[in-house]
Coordinates of C-alpha atoms in Angstrom, one line a residue:
M1061 CA 0.0 0.0 0.0
I1062 CA 1.2 3.5 -0.9
I1063 CA 1.4 5.9 2.1
L1064 CA 2.2 9.5 1.2
G1065 CA 2.5 12.4 3.6
H1066 CA 3.0 10.4 6.8
S1067 CA 5.6 11.7 9.2
L1068 CA 7.2 8.3 9.7
I1069 CA 7.6 7.4 6.0
P1070 CA 9.8 9.2 3.4
Y1071 CA 7.7 10.4 0.4
T1072 CA 7.7 12.6 -2.6
P1073 CA 5.0 15.2 -2.2
F1074 CA 2.3 16.1 -4.8
Y1075 CA 2.1 19.8 -5.8
R1076 CA -1.3 21.3 -5.9
I1077 CA -2.0 23.5 -8.9
A1078 CA -5.1 25.2 -10.2
A1079 CA -4.0 26.2 -13.7
Q1080 CA -1.6 25.4 -16.4
E1081 CA 0.5 28.4 -15.6
A1082 CA 1.3 27.0 -12.1
L1083 CA 3.3 24.2 -13.7
S1084 CA 6.3 26.5 -14.1
H1085 CA 6.4 26.9 -10.3
T1086 CA 6.8 23.1 -9.6
P1087 CA 9.9 21.0 -9.7
S1088 CA 10.5 19.4 -13.1
N1089 CA 9.9 15.8 -11.8
A1090 CA 6.9 16.7 -9.7
I1091 CA 3.5 15.0 -9.6
V1092 CA 0.9 17.7 -9.8
L1093 CA -2.5 17.5 -8.2
F1094 CA -5.6 19.3 -9.3
E1095 CA -9.4 19.2 -9.2
F1096 CA -10.9 17.4 -12.2
D1097 CA -10.0 19.6 -15.2
A1098 CA -10.0 17.9 -18.6
P1099 CA -8.0 20.6 -20.5
L1100 CA -5.4 20.7 -17.8
A1101 CA -5.2 16.9 -17.8
S1102 CA -4.8 16.8 -21.5
Y1103 CA -2.0 19.3 -21.4
C1104 CA -0.2 17.5 -18.6
F1105 CA -0.4 14.2 -20.6
A1106 CA 0.9 15.9 -23.8
Q1107 CA 3.8 17.3 -21.8
N1108 CA 4.6 14.1 -20.0
V1109 CA 3.8 15.6 -16.6
P1110 CA 2.5 13.0 -14.2
F1111 CA -0.7 14.1 -12.5
A1112 CA -3.2 13.2 -9.8
M1113 CA -6.8 14.3 -9.9
N1114 CA -9.2 15.0 -7.0
V1115 CA -12.4 13.3 -8.2
K1116 CA -15.8 13.7 -6.6
N1117 CA -17.9 11.1 -8.6
I1118 CA -17.6 8.1 -10.8
Q1119 CA -18.0 10.1 -14.0
E1120 CA -14.9 12.2 -13.1
L1121 CA -13.1 9.0 -12.3
M1122 CA -13.8 7.4 -15.6
L1123 CA -13.0 10.5 -17.6
G1124 CA -9.8 11.0 -15.6
H1125 CA -8.9 7.5 -16.5
A1126 CA -9.4 8.2 -20.2
L1127 CA -7.2 11.3 -19.7
H1128 CA -4.4 9.2 -18.3
A1129 CA -4.2 10.3 -14.7
S1130 CA -1.5 8.6 -12.6
Y1131 CA -3.4 8.9 -9.3
F1132 CA -7.0 9.6 -8.2
V1133 CA -7.4 11.3 -4.8
V1134 CA -10.8 10.5 -3.4
G1135 CA -12.7 10.9 -0.1
K1136 CA -13.9 8.0 2.1
A1137 CA -17.5 8.2 0.7
L1138 CA -16.2 7.3 -2.8
V1139 CA -13.1 5.3 -2.2
L1140 CA -14.6 1.8 -2.1
Q1141 CA -16.5 2.3 -5.4
A1142 CA -13.5 3.9 -7.0
Q1143 CA -11.2 1.1 -6.0
K1144 CA -13.6 -1.6 -7.3
I1145 CA -13.9 0.2 -10.6
A1146 CA -10.1 0.6 -10.9
D1147 CA -9.6 -3.1 -10.2
D1148 CA -12.4 -4.2 -12.5
Y1149 CA -11.1 -2.1 -15.4
L1150 CA -7.4 -2.7 -14.7
F1151 CA -6.5 1.0 -14.2
D1152 CA -2.8 1.8 -14.3
A1153 CA -3.6 4.7 -12.0
K1154 CA -3.7 4.3 -8.3
I1155 CA -6.6 5.2 -6.0
L1156 CA -5.5 7.2 -3.0
L1157 CA -7.8 7.9 0.0
T1158 CA -7.3 11.4 1.3
S1159 CA -7.1 11.5 5.1
S1160 CA -5.8 13.2 8.2
D1161 CA -6.4 10.2 10.5
D1162 CA -3.8 7.5 11.0
N1163 CA -6.7 5.0 11.7
D1164 CA -7.5 5.3 8.0
I1165 CA -4.4 3.3 7.2
E1166 CA -6.1 0.2 8.7
F1167 CA -9.3 1.0 6.8
A1168 CA -7.5 1.3 3.5
A1169 CA -5.5 -1.8 4.1
L1170 CA -8.5 -3.9 5.0
H1171 CA -10.4 -2.7 2.0
G1172 CA -7.6 -3.2 -0.6
I1173 CA -7.3 0.5 -1.3
D1174 CA -4.1 1.3 -3.3
G1175 CA -2.9 4.0 -1.0
I1176 CA -3.5 6.9 1.4
L1177 CA -2.6 10.5 1.0
F1178 CA -2.2 12.6 4.1
A1179 CA -2.4 16.4 4.0
D1180 CA 1.4 16.8 4.6
G1181 CA 1.9 14.9 1.3
I1182 CA 0.6 17.9 -0.6
R1183 CA 2.5 21.1 -1.3
E1184 CA 0.6 24.2 -2.1

């Protein structure tokens, strides 16, 4: 299981962006994170920039998959459905549960979630 942003485990942070222009302010090898945005995802894919998307529903998940997201960051309400779909459709992307609670590590592990992303794993 992937664990990002936990104080006990070394990790490479995600860099939150809101627009294409913000890419120039991130390290060249950074994984960028943004809310579902099809044009930004298409641009990142064309430029070989790995990206993670916050998705709020199954439609965004499926479209994000078609747009070649590397990671999907989802809340607890959607994570079980998202992981099942990712497994059923053999996504290359990983499903990450967003959390601020260490107890969610156990939840994610018991439910076969690809990983967990804590707030400290995101740079603004």
